[in-house]
Amino acid sequence: MSAFASFGAWAQRNRWIWAAIGVLILWLVLSVVTNRFSLSSLSGVMLSASFLTVVGIGQMFVVTTGRGNIDLSVASVITLSAFVALLTVKGQDANLAIGVIAAVVLGLAVGALNSLLVVGLGIPAIIATLATGYVLATATLLSNKAIPGFAVSPALKDLATGRVSGVPIMAVIAVVGVAVTSFVLRYTVFGQLLSAVGQNRAAARLAGIRNGPVIASAFIISAVLASLDGLLLGAYIGGAFLEMGQPYLLQSIAAVVLGGTLIFGGSATALGTLFASILLILIVTTMQIIGLPPGVQDIVQGIVVIFVLALAGRQALARRTSVDPGDGDKDATAKTEAGAATARPK
Amino acid sequence: MSQLAVADQEVAMAVKPAAPVRPSVVSISGITKSFGPTLANAGINLSVHTGDVIGLVGGNGAGKSTLMRILCGAMWPTLGSICFADEEVAFAAYDTGEAQRRGIRMVHQELSLCANLSVAENFFLETPADSASRPGWRALYRARARAALDAVFPGNGIDADAEVGHLTIAERQMVEIARAAATPGVKLIVLDEPTSSLDLDRSKQLRAFIRERAKAGLAFIFISHKLQEIIDIASEVVVLRNGRTAWQGHATDASIGKLVQLMGGDANPVHQHAVAAASSQDVLVRLSGALTAGLGRDIDIVRGEIVGLAGLEGSGQRELLHAIFSPGRKQHAAVARRADAGFIAGDRQKEGVFPLWSVLSNISIGALARRSALGLVSDRANRDTATGAAGKLRLDDKRFQSNITELSGGNQQKALVARALVADTPVILLDDPTRGVDIATKQDFYRLCNEVARGGRALVWHTTEDAELLACDRVLVFSGGRIVKELAGEAITEQAIVGASFAQSADGQASAAGKRTALAGFGRKLVKAAPFIGLAAVLAVMIAINPAVASTFGLDLLLMPALSLVLVTAAQMFIVGGSEIDLGVGAFAGLVSVLSATLLYDQPWLGALALVAALAAYAGLGGVIQARKIPAIVVTLGASFIWVGIGYALQPTPGGASPEWLSTLFGWSIGFMPTSIIMIVAVALIVLAIDRLPLGVVLRGFGNNPAAMIRSGWSPTRYALVRYLIAGLFAGAAGLSLTAINTASDINSGNSYTLLSVAAVVMGGCSLLGGIISPIGAVAGAVTLSLIGALLGSLSVSSDYNAATQGLILIALLTLRSLTADRRSEL
């Protein structure tokens, strides 16, 4: 009983555990139901999940800045980046450096534009990133016409699809990325500033934090990660196609929320995003194994997101009411319990 | 002490029957309210009879607001009961709506009017029952607003059609008081600091009105810090202290001195230090320009002194604090700061604490904020710095690991002070830091202020408790946004401060309003006219290139596809009016289109049923968003997957057929006028009509100030459902139009409309913050955006540029708007 309670308290602080438990249960169930499910098939799931994790980490930074901030341009950035990679690398390893630089520059440019709109002009993040997405969509259409062919650099392809003793390289990249992100969030000043800005922007400003640069860097991180992800994803699928980034829009948000990052901002968990990405891919894989039609797969994903949010919403509500009594007149002197007893009539 | 309080209550109870027996309005007994470990109310009894004017007094944090919230149904007590005319009512069934039905009205300290609505419409929100939705309902409320305002405040000159957002604070307060007083069937009015923003004449008018209405049997509870007002107006006085009744009796038995003592007024700060002789190189902050024009000289704030900011609330004290904290903006040119500044906020929840963090993190962020973002954080270093600061404040470092919200208000405030101390800035700005803080903490706090000032820092202290100003070396008295008086040393007395605060409060307000630049005004007009200018320009270009466009047939061909977007835009506009955004509205239109082209075509009954079910699901989504307080954006994005998924499962590839009646519905013609124009205008008129109805007013009210709406007894969940139902109907109509126009369906046909509808709504002039919608502008915006493709086509530009053009238009408009709007809150 008390062990249960102490686990509850621990899980309250380490919200990633729920996604991890979800992964474990679903994987066990699948292994039992279908005998063919094994550790090696899990590594396949890991590979797909890695691409989601990378963009999810970026999305997580933006969500953590609070005020319902979300980066809706990640899908367009992924797609455009894959096309830009085809344009710049042209299937030659020799051009790989240029391709990587192009992807980073693209990410920086989009991130800077989003920051300008959100921080500089005070446009709500949703609308700003939406508008950026429009502009990128046209850029994608234009580059689609300009690409020389669907050849992918072999080195990049090895990176995106290769394995080292059974473990996908991409998965290693994702895990390292998650570790670095966790360190940044927990042990750097930036991580603390980000959390402060996300929890209470007015308080952050009055505590002496310059909110603008903190928020801007979140958008830049998100765009750069999405862009690098697009480069790798293009190599993985062997080319690029319009709308290829589209599924990552909802899934990246779902991975962030499902992982235990607070949708209202202020608290992020990279580990949770990793496990939630795996869980989401597992769900999709399961649906494919069962043979559900694509339409139903969409429905299930939508329901999972709404359901998780509705649960998370309750937590946030509980938090808010526990904070509420402090405002103004109500938080009087701490009074003794005994006093309450004496003053109860009838 | 608690026994004393109980004994006092018993005395008061025993005295009661001797008073003339008047019918009871409401009585609450044994009210106890705990917030975690703190008791905001402990066993309070209060009984109100007709014609009573009860003066409720107590220091900050005494529990007055909590008690009134419970009485008005805004909060449930932990223990206690409530009786109306001897009929006991269970608290479980008691809420703000029930309190209003039983005739209780409260005028809140924080104003609870919807700023985007007119005075008359705000009157409607409070008493909706007698408004049948017949035309001219506004006239009824206009007349009522006029009469009510004139009854309480003769000669007020407030226009009943004026938007509340354009009124001054005092005028809003007057509207709110008049609104409560005019409610039919009201039996008890609770006035929470009603005179704080009123001048002396208005305050006298109010008291005369209360006296007159009390004679007629209306009961009042009058909360005020101005004790002479309480003694002047009240028939009975209740003093609260630390959540308990400290005294209850006839006003004739009370005197200001006695009340102050009962409230715990012995906590007056004592001035403990004198400023060292100031030398000019120690000037840390200089105030000049318009701010100090009334004094005729600049004001320097030097090391080692405590400068108090006084005046009526909202006279510019907080603005000055914020200007000192972040100078350099144009409007703050009058403020120059020469050293780093830290800020201690009194509104802890809004501007102080980081609720997810421990006490330690809340303290150490003060130092972190001034370090490089790439630096590393060490828990041990944090703890070492924080321990020093906490020691000075007698804040126990064993509580460092507790969540900040588990601490009492006083200890939270100590943590915020510690934050400013670890930041180690020469200037410390304090914004009413002792609000809701217990006396012991206040004493620690005053002691610390003196110590800190003696250590060579400058403190600028805004307080709403005039007594605290006695601890200052100098006091700057504000009125109408300017410093009107400087008091120093012995000259600082409460009388002098109050006298100076009221001295010149009349002017100033007007000049501030007239300051908006002509350029911004022009910009705003341009933004407002943008959708119409855009539409005209697009049409003009197209007609110039191809004159055939101007024919009836040409226009019809061009505008018919716009109809679907207009309908989706109408749907989105209602959502945006509630300060949300629906990212699934286009997909929903696509789903309806699929349903109508498949099920509705094959099996009309089943199809109709499916459509109704889809609509119910859509409206239910709104209810879920409201009830669970979850972000609409993500929920609707998730929902879009569900809509698309269902549509895809029903119809994997585009196809189906439009039912004949549906095609006829959208395919008629009257010859001389393009059908599409008639239908688009009709949609605009329907939206306009809904917006002008009482329903539309309620929806806009929720978009602007949901808290006020809930206080007025409106159900947020019900109206969220209604809002989404209306939006669903428009989106559904859009889906039907898609089927009729394309004579087939495609689940993806509506997708592009989602983002376009947001763009059209924004272009049309609706505020994304909610509450402001402009149907005509949004419709014009939608038509313009849908013509972009055709325009690019006639200019022989590839349709690839379609999306970018739309995106750039959106960005340009939002940029223009953000540059012209007055930016109320900074990031």
Tab-separated table of N, CA, C and O in Angstrom, chain A residues 70 121 123 126-127 130-131 134 138 145 186-190 192 195-196 199-201 203 205-207 250 263-264 295 298 302 309-310 314 319 323 325 329-333 335 339-340 343-345, chain B residues 30 35 39 43 61 65-66 79 242 244 322 325 343 348-357 370 372-373 375-377 379 409 436 438 628-630 633-634 638 641 645 755-756 758 800 804 814 818 827:
chain	number	residue	atom	x	y	z
A	70	ILE	N	2.571	25.989	-29.975
A	70	ILE	CA	2.802	24.762	-30.717
A	70	ILE	C	3.435	25.163	-32.035
A	70	ILE	O	3.115	26.217	-32.589
A	121	LEU	N	6.654	40.184	-33.114
A	121	LEU	CA	5.397	40.848	-33.465
A	121	LEU	C	4.240	40.425	-32.567
A	121	LEU	O	3.139	40.951	-32.691
A	123	ILE	N	2.506	37.726	-32.543
A	123	ILE	CA	1.455	36.942	-33.193
A	123	ILE	C	1.375	35.589	-32.484
A	123	ILE	O	2.404	34.984	-32.200
A	126	ILE	N	0.456	29.661	-32.924
A	126	ILE	CA	-0.288	28.797	-33.819
A	126	ILE	C	-0.484	29.432	-35.186
A	126	ILE	O	-0.250	28.815	-36.217
A	127	ILE	N	-0.909	30.694	-35.172
A	127	ILE	CA	-1.160	31.390	-36.432
A	127	ILE	C	0.154	31.643	-37.164
A	127	ILE	O	0.256	31.459	-38.377
A	130	LEU	N	1.484	28.526	-38.618
A	130	LEU	CA	0.554	28.153	-39.678
A	130	LEU	C	0.898	28.904	-40.965
A	130	LEU	O	1.017	28.324	-42.046
A	131	ALA	N	1.088	30.213	-40.814
A	131	ALA	CA	1.392	31.049	-41.965
A	131	ALA	C	2.742	30.654	-42.568
A	131	ALA	O	2.884	30.576	-43.792
A	134	TYR	N	2.349	27.711	-44.753
A	134	TYR	CA	1.830	28.048	-46.088
A	134	TYR	C	2.969	28.381	-47.041
A	134	TYR	O	3.047	27.901	-48.167
A	138	THR	N	4.556	26.266	-50.599
A	138	THR	CA	4.860	26.721	-51.961
A	138	THR	C	6.312	26.416	-52.325
A	138	THR	O	6.612	25.932	-53.422
A	145	LYS	N	9.470	20.539	-58.457
A	145	LYS	CA	9.662	20.629	-59.909
A	145	LYS	C	11.132	20.664	-60.272
A	145	LYS	O	11.515	20.302	-61.384
A	186	ARG	N	17.845	19.869	-17.457
A	186	ARG	CA	18.004	19.745	-16.013
A	186	ARG	C	19.192	20.534	-15.468
A	186	ARG	O	19.119	21.114	-14.401
A	187	TYR	N	20.293	20.542	-16.201
A	187	TYR	CA	21.526	21.054	-15.608
A	187	TYR	C	22.081	22.313	-16.252
A	187	TYR	O	23.208	22.702	-15.966
A	188	THR	N	21.348	22.935	-17.175
A	188	THR	CA	21.867	24.196	-17.694
A	188	THR	C	20.936	25.330	-17.302
A	188	THR	O	19.758	25.116	-17.018
A	189	VAL	N	21.501	26.511	-17.302
A	189	VAL	CA	20.704	27.694	-16.989
A	189	VAL	C	19.559	27.802	-17.990
A	189	VAL	O	18.421	28.091	-17.630
A	190	PHE	N	19.869	27.514	-19.249
A	190	PHE	CA	18.833	27.623	-20.281
A	190	PHE	C	17.612	26.766	-19.942
A	190	PHE	O	16.471	27.202	-20.074
A	192	GLN	N	16.520	25.834	-17.079
A	192	GLN	CA	15.766	26.430	-15.979
A	192	GLN	C	14.974	27.652	-16.463
A	192	GLN	O	13.828	27.851	-16.094
A	195	SER	N	11.914	26.531	-18.394
A	195	SER	CA	10.846	26.070	-17.508
A	195	SER	C	10.163	27.250	-16.828
A	195	SER	O	8.937	27.300	-16.725
A	196	ALA	N	10.955	28.219	-16.390
A	196	ALA	CA	10.383	29.382	-15.708
A	196	ALA	C	9.462	30.155	-16.646
A	196	ALA	O	8.332	30.501	-16.289
A	199	GLN	N	6.217	28.348	-17.151
A	199	GLN	CA	5.297	28.274	-16.013
A	199	GLN	C	4.541	29.572	-15.807
A	199	GLN	O	3.356	29.574	-15.521
A	200	ASN	N	5.263	30.664	-15.887
A	200	ASN	CA	4.650	31.942	-15.532
A	200	ASN	C	5.466	33.048	-16.184
A	200	ASN	O	6.513	33.436	-15.690
A	201	ARG	N	4.947	33.514	-17.303
A	201	ARG	CA	5.735	34.441	-18.102
A	201	ARG	C	5.938	35.778	-17.399
A	201	ARG	O	7.012	36.365	-17.458
A	203	ALA	N	5.975	36.304	-14.175
A	203	ALA	CA	6.921	36.123	-13.078
A	203	ALA	C	8.330	36.002	-13.623
A	203	ALA	O	9.278	36.526	-13.032
A	205	ARG	N	9.577	37.355	-16.312
A	205	ARG	CA	10.070	38.668	-16.719
A	205	ARG	C	10.502	39.469	-15.492
A	205	ARG	O	11.559	40.093	-15.468
A	206	LEU	N	9.670	39.416	-14.442
A	206	LEU	CA	9.989	40.203	-13.258
A	206	LEU	C	11.153	39.602	-12.477
A	206	LEU	O	11.774	40.277	-11.676
A	207	ALA	N	11.432	38.315	-12.705
A	207	ALA	CA	12.596	37.717	-12.053
A	207	ALA	C	13.871	38.098	-12.797
A	207	ALA	O	14.952	37.715	-12.392
A	250	LEU	N	0.640	15.875	-36.046
A	250	LEU	CA	-0.148	15.412	-34.893
A	250	LEU	C	0.678	14.489	-34.018
A	250	LEU	O	0.649	14.568	-32.800
A	263	ILE	N	1.184	20.231	-21.437
A	263	ILE	CA	0.757	20.981	-22.608
A	263	ILE	C	0.656	22.467	-22.283
A	263	ILE	O	0.749	23.314	-23.155
A	264	PHE	N	0.508	22.803	-20.988
A	264	PHE	CA	0.431	24.213	-20.601
A	264	PHE	C	1.816	24.818	-20.393
A	264	PHE	O	1.940	25.975	-20.029
A	295	GLY	N	-8.067	4.419	-42.594
A	295	GLY	CA	-9.023	5.357	-42.012
A	295	GLY	C	-9.178	5.120	-40.521
A	295	GLY	O	-9.123	6.046	-39.712
A	298	ASP	N	-6.271	6.331	-38.478
A	298	ASP	CA	-6.364	7.762	-38.184
A	298	ASP	C	-7.275	8.009	-36.993
A	298	ASP	O	-6.964	8.797	-36.100
A	302	GLY	N	-6.368	9.802	-33.430
A	302	GLY	CA	-7.086	10.990	-32.953
A	302	GLY	C	-7.656	10.771	-31.570
A	302	GLY	O	-7.537	11.620	-30.684
A	309	LEU	N	-5.139	13.860	-23.541
A	309	LEU	CA	-5.268	15.260	-23.154
A	309	LEU	C	-6.335	15.440	-22.096
A	309	LEU	O	-6.171	16.203	-21.161
A	310	ALA	N	-7.453	14.736	-22.268
A	310	ALA	CA	-8.530	14.868	-21.299
A	310	ALA	C	-8.048	14.414	-19.926
A	310	ALA	O	-8.365	15.030	-18.914
A	314	ARG	N	-7.138	16.992	-16.498
A	314	ARG	CA	-7.609	16.891	-15.122
A	314	ARG	C	-6.461	17.175	-14.151
A	314	ARG	O	-6.620	17.893	-13.188
A	319	ARG	N	-3.899	20.888	-10.340
A	319	ARG	CA	-2.787	21.739	-9.991
A	319	ARG	C	-3.259	23.175	-9.827
A	319	ARG	O	-2.922	23.855	-8.879
A	323	VAL	N	-3.228	25.753	-6.567
A	323	VAL	CA	-2.501	27.023	-6.577
A	323	VAL	C	-3.434	28.156	-6.210
A	323	VAL	O	-3.075	29.097	-5.526
A	325	PRO	N	-5.857	29.085	-4.133
A	325	PRO	CA	-6.194	29.773	-2.899
A	325	PRO	C	-5.240	30.879	-2.529
A	325	PRO	O	-5.552	31.707	-1.702
A	329	ASP	N	-6.663	37.869	-1.039
A	329	ASP	CA	-7.115	37.908	0.333
A	329	ASP	C	-7.118	36.547	1.021
A	329	ASP	O	-7.152	36.458	2.228
A	330	LYS	N	-7.134	35.499	0.220
A	330	LYS	CA	-7.487	34.221	0.811
A	330	LYS	C	-6.371	33.585	1.619
A	330	LYS	O	-6.645	32.877	2.573
A	331	ASP	N	-5.132	33.818	1.198
A	331	ASP	CA	-4.085	33.084	1.905
A	331	ASP	C	-3.733	33.786	3.200
A	331	ASP	O	-2.790	34.520	3.301
A	332	ALA	N	-4.542	33.572	4.147
A	332	ALA	CA	-4.353	34.241	5.417
A	332	ALA	C	-3.232	33.563	6.190
A	332	ALA	O	-2.579	32.651	5.708
A	333	THR	N	-3.057	34.002	7.373
A	333	THR	CA	-2.078	33.402	8.263
A	333	THR	C	-2.338	31.910	8.388
A	333	THR	O	-3.472	31.472	8.374
A	335	LYS	N	-3.246	28.888	10.166
A	335	LYS	CA	-3.984	28.772	11.425
A	335	LYS	C	-3.986	27.332	11.882
A	335	LYS	O	-3.840	26.414	11.094
A	339	GLY	N	-8.061	25.405	16.147
A	339	GLY	CA	-8.931	26.566	16.032
A	339	GLY	C	-10.191	26.229	15.265
A	339	GLY	O	-11.280	26.680	15.602
A	340	ALA	N	-10.059	25.403	14.254
A	340	ALA	CA	-11.213	25.034	13.442
A	340	ALA	C	-12.229	24.268	14.280
A	340	ALA	O	-13.426	24.449	14.153
A	343	ALA	N	-14.387	26.355	16.725
A	343	ALA	CA	-15.315	27.310	16.140
A	343	ALA	C	-16.413	26.645	15.319
A	343	ALA	O	-16.932	27.233	14.403
A	344	ARG	N	-16.687	25.405	15.590
A	344	ARG	CA	-17.745	24.761	14.828
A	344	ARG	C	-19.040	24.713	15.638
A	344	ARG	O	-19.139	24.001	16.627
A	345	PRO	N	-20.025	25.469	15.260
A	345	PRO	CA	-21.255	25.504	16.062
A	345	PRO	C	-22.160	24.314	15.729
A	345	PRO	O	-21.995	23.682	14.692
B	30	GLY	N	-21.204	28.735	11.003
B	30	GLY	CA	-20.126	27.758	11.134
B	30	GLY	C	-19.279	27.624	9.886
B	30	GLY	O	-18.775	26.552	9.578
B	35	PHE	N	-7.607	25.914	2.997
B	35	PHE	CA	-6.815	25.717	1.784
B	35	PHE	C	-5.567	24.983	2.231
B	35	PHE	O	-4.637	25.598	2.746
B	39	LEU	N	-6.353	28.017	7.220
B	39	LEU	CA	-7.796	28.216	7.352
B	39	LEU	C	-8.097	29.657	6.985
B	39	LEU	O	-7.688	30.578	7.674
B	43	GLY	N	-15.199	28.975	11.347
B	43	GLY	CA	-16.411	29.062	12.147
B	43	GLY	C	-17.051	30.435	12.185
B	43	GLY	O	-17.345	30.964	13.251
B	61	GLY	N	-6.096	39.458	4.041
B	61	GLY	CA	-5.896	38.091	4.490
B	61	GLY	C	-6.757	37.726	5.673
B	61	GLY	O	-6.588	36.658	6.258
B	65	SER	N	-12.842	38.157	1.605
B	65	SER	CA	-13.192	37.757	0.235
B	65	SER	C	-13.646	36.312	0.184
B	65	SER	O	-14.596	35.982	-0.520
B	66	THR	N	-12.961	35.444	0.940
B	66	THR	CA	-13.354	34.036	0.960
B	66	THR	C	-14.782	33.909	1.460
B	66	THR	O	-15.608	33.209	0.874
B	79	LEU	N	-16.710	23.448	5.797
B	79	LEU	CA	-17.780	23.126	6.751
B	79	LEU	C	-18.721	24.315	6.797
B	79	LEU	O	-18.349	25.427	6.480
B	242	ASN	N	-7.762	37.082	10.944
B	242	ASN	CA	-7.223	35.738	10.761
B	242	ASN	C	-8.304	34.692	10.523
B	242	ASN	O	-8.256	33.599	11.065
B	244	ARG	N	-11.381	34.645	11.537
B	244	ARG	CA	-12.412	34.501	12.576
B	244	ARG	C	-13.117	35.829	12.795
B	244	ARG	O	-12.578	36.885	12.479
B	322	HIS	N	7.043	49.308	-13.096
B	322	HIS	CA	7.382	48.547	-14.296
B	322	HIS	C	8.277	49.366	-15.223
B	322	HIS	O	9.134	48.812	-15.900
B	325	PHE	N	11.646	49.109	-13.887
B	325	PHE	CA	12.186	47.766	-14.118
B	325	PHE	C	12.659	47.594	-15.554
B	325	PHE	O	13.706	47.028	-15.807
B	343	PHE	N	12.772	42.756	-8.798
B	343	PHE	CA	11.352	43.057	-8.616
B	343	PHE	C	10.750	42.051	-7.649
B	343	PHE	O	10.961	40.850	-7.782
B	348	ARG	N	1.330	37.254	-6.055
B	348	ARG	CA	2.231	36.099	-6.146
B	348	ARG	C	1.823	35.111	-7.221
B	348	ARG	O	2.660	34.570	-7.937
B	349	GLN	N	0.516	34.841	-7.345
B	349	GLN	CA	0.094	33.822	-8.306
B	349	GLN	C	0.345	34.273	-9.738
B	349	GLN	O	0.802	33.507	-10.569
B	350	LYS	N	0.030	35.525	-10.013
B	350	LYS	CA	0.148	35.988	-11.396
B	350	LYS	C	1.572	36.349	-11.758
B	350	LYS	O	2.017	36.113	-12.861
B	351	GLU	N	2.296	36.960	-10.824
B	351	GLU	CA	3.584	37.531	-11.203
B	351	GLU	C	4.736	37.044	-10.355
B	351	GLU	O	5.855	37.503	-10.516
B	352	GLY	N	4.468	36.119	-9.459
B	352	GLY	CA	5.523	35.754	-8.527
B	352	GLY	C	6.015	34.327	-8.648
B	352	GLY	O	7.099	34.076	-9.158
B	353	VAL	N	5.191	33.386	-8.214
B	353	VAL	CA	5.704	32.035	-8.051
B	353	VAL	C	5.741	31.267	-9.368
B	353	VAL	O	4.986	31.547	-10.300
B	354	PHE	N	6.655	30.295	-9.409
B	354	PHE	CA	6.656	29.285	-10.469
B	354	PHE	C	6.065	28.033	-9.840
B	354	PHE	O	6.740	27.331	-9.085
B	355	PRO	N	4.791	27.756	-10.136
B	355	PRO	CA	4.032	26.785	-9.334
B	355	PRO	C	4.528	25.349	-9.437
B	355	PRO	O	4.231	24.543	-8.569
B	356	LEU	N	5.301	25.025	-10.479
B	356	LEU	CA	5.750	23.637	-10.611
B	356	LEU	C	7.017	23.371	-9.816
B	356	LEU	O	7.439	22.237	-9.679
B	357	TRP	N	7.629	24.410	-9.306
B	357	TRP	CA	8.956	24.275	-8.734
B	357	TRP	C	8.960	24.215	-7.212
B	357	TRP	O	8.037	24.672	-6.548
B	370	ARG	N	20.328	36.034	-14.217
B	370	ARG	CA	21.354	37.009	-14.573
B	370	ARG	C	22.653	36.359	-15.024
B	370	ARG	O	23.657	37.008	-15.162
B	372	SER	N	24.729	33.546	-17.808
B	372	SER	CA	24.664	33.143	-19.214
B	372	SER	C	23.785	31.904	-19.347
B	372	SER	O	23.833	30.996	-18.509
B	373	ALA	N	23.013	31.877	-20.419
B	373	ALA	CA	22.072	30.768	-20.601
B	373	ALA	C	22.801	29.446	-20.780
B	373	ALA	O	22.238	28.380	-20.558
B	375	GLY	N	25.397	28.491	-19.098
B	375	GLY	CA	26.038	28.068	-17.861
B	375	GLY	C	25.396	26.818	-17.290
B	375	GLY	O	24.300	26.421	-17.680
B	376	LEU	N	26.126	26.180	-16.375
B	376	LEU	CA	25.597	24.973	-15.744
B	376	LEU	C	25.017	25.306	-14.381
B	376	LEU	O	25.433	26.239	-13.712
B	377	VAL	N	24.028	24.508	-14.003
B	377	VAL	CA	23.341	24.722	-12.737
B	377	VAL	C	23.849	23.693	-11.739
B	377	VAL	O	23.939	22.510	-12.058
B	379	ASP	N	23.026	22.255	-7.922
B	379	ASP	CA	22.078	22.306	-6.814
B	379	ASP	C	22.749	22.806	-5.550
B	379	ASP	O	22.161	23.553	-4.781
B	409	GLY	N	0.888	31.940	2.208
B	409	GLY	CA	1.155	33.149	1.437
B	409	GLY	C	2.360	33.905	1.958
B	409	GLY	O	3.191	34.378	1.186
B	436	GLY	N	-1.943	40.165	1.666
B	436	GLY	CA	-2.329	38.828	2.114
B	436	GLY	C	-1.242	38.125	2.907
B	436	GLY	O	-1.141	36.913	2.874
B	438	ASP	N	0.701	37.508	6.690
B	438	ASP	CA	0.379	37.621	8.112
B	438	ASP	C	1.299	38.628	8.805
B	438	ASP	O	2.343	39.024	8.281
B	628	ARG	N	-12.891	20.038	-19.523
B	628	ARG	CA	-11.597	19.546	-19.074
B	628	ARG	C	-10.516	20.612	-19.177
B	628	ARG	O	-9.364	20.350	-18.852
B	629	LYS	N	-10.877	21.788	-19.647
B	629	LYS	CA	-9.913	22.894	-19.761
B	629	LYS	C	-8.662	22.474	-20.528
B	629	LYS	O	-7.537	22.659	-20.080
B	630	ILE	N	-8.866	21.832	-21.672
B	630	ILE	CA	-7.718	21.393	-22.454
B	630	ILE	C	-7.629	22.235	-23.713
B	630	ILE	O	-8.628	22.785	-24.172
B	633	ILE	N	-6.817	23.666	-29.626
B	633	ILE	CA	-6.032	23.435	-30.827
B	633	ILE	C	-5.656	21.974	-30.981
B	633	ILE	O	-5.834	21.383	-32.037
B	634	VAL	N	-5.130	21.399	-29.901
B	634	VAL	CA	-4.665	20.018	-30.005
B	634	VAL	C	-5.853	19.065	-30.113
B	634	VAL	O	-5.816	18.095	-30.874
B	638	GLY	N	-6.540	16.620	-33.165
B	638	GLY	CA	-6.793	15.189	-32.999
B	638	GLY	C	-8.115	14.804	-33.639
B	638	GLY	O	-8.232	13.779	-34.331
B	641	PHE	N	-8.204	14.155	-37.327
B	641	PHE	CA	-7.816	12.802	-37.735
B	641	PHE	C	-9.016	11.870	-37.679
B	641	PHE	O	-9.179	10.993	-38.523
B	645	GLY	N	-10.492	10.122	-40.784
B	645	GLY	CA	-10.478	8.668	-40.702
B	645	GLY	C	-11.833	8.067	-41.020
B	645	GLY	O	-11.946	7.104	-41.800
B	755	LEU	N	-7.153	26.145	-42.558
B	755	LEU	CA	-6.210	27.232	-42.370
B	755	LEU	C	-6.694	28.506	-43.038
B	755	LEU	O	-6.541	29.603	-42.515
B	756	LEU	N	-7.339	28.351	-44.202
B	756	LEU	CA	-7.875	29.531	-44.888
B	756	LEU	C	-8.927	30.220	-44.031
B	756	LEU	O	-9.011	31.446	-44.006
B	758	VAL	N	-9.087	30.321	-40.795
B	758	VAL	CA	-8.419	31.097	-39.741
B	758	VAL	C	-7.899	32.403	-40.334
B	758	VAL	O	-8.082	33.486	-39.763
B	800	ASP	N	1.206	27.053	-57.864
B	800	ASP	CA	2.109	26.700	-56.766
B	800	ASP	C	2.225	27.836	-55.759
B	800	ASP	O	2.476	27.611	-54.576
B	804	ALA	N	1.604	30.246	-50.714
B	804	ALA	CA	2.531	31.265	-50.223
B	804	ALA	C	1.861	32.628	-50.198
B	804	ALA	O	2.020	33.394	-49.239
B	814	LEU	N	-1.375	40.388	-39.967
B	814	LEU	CA	-1.120	40.276	-38.536
B	814	LEU	C	-0.029	41.231	-38.100
B	814	LEU	O	-0.091	41.814	-37.026
B	818	SER	N	-0.503	44.026	-35.388
B	818	SER	CA	0.250	44.071	-34.133
B	818	SER	C	1.010	45.385	-34.008
B	818	SER	O	1.279	45.854	-32.919
B	827	LEU	N	5.475	40.517	-23.334
B	827	LEU	CA	5.835	39.101	-23.177
B	827	LEU	C	6.444	38.869	-21.803
B	827	LEU	O	7.204	39.648	-21.323
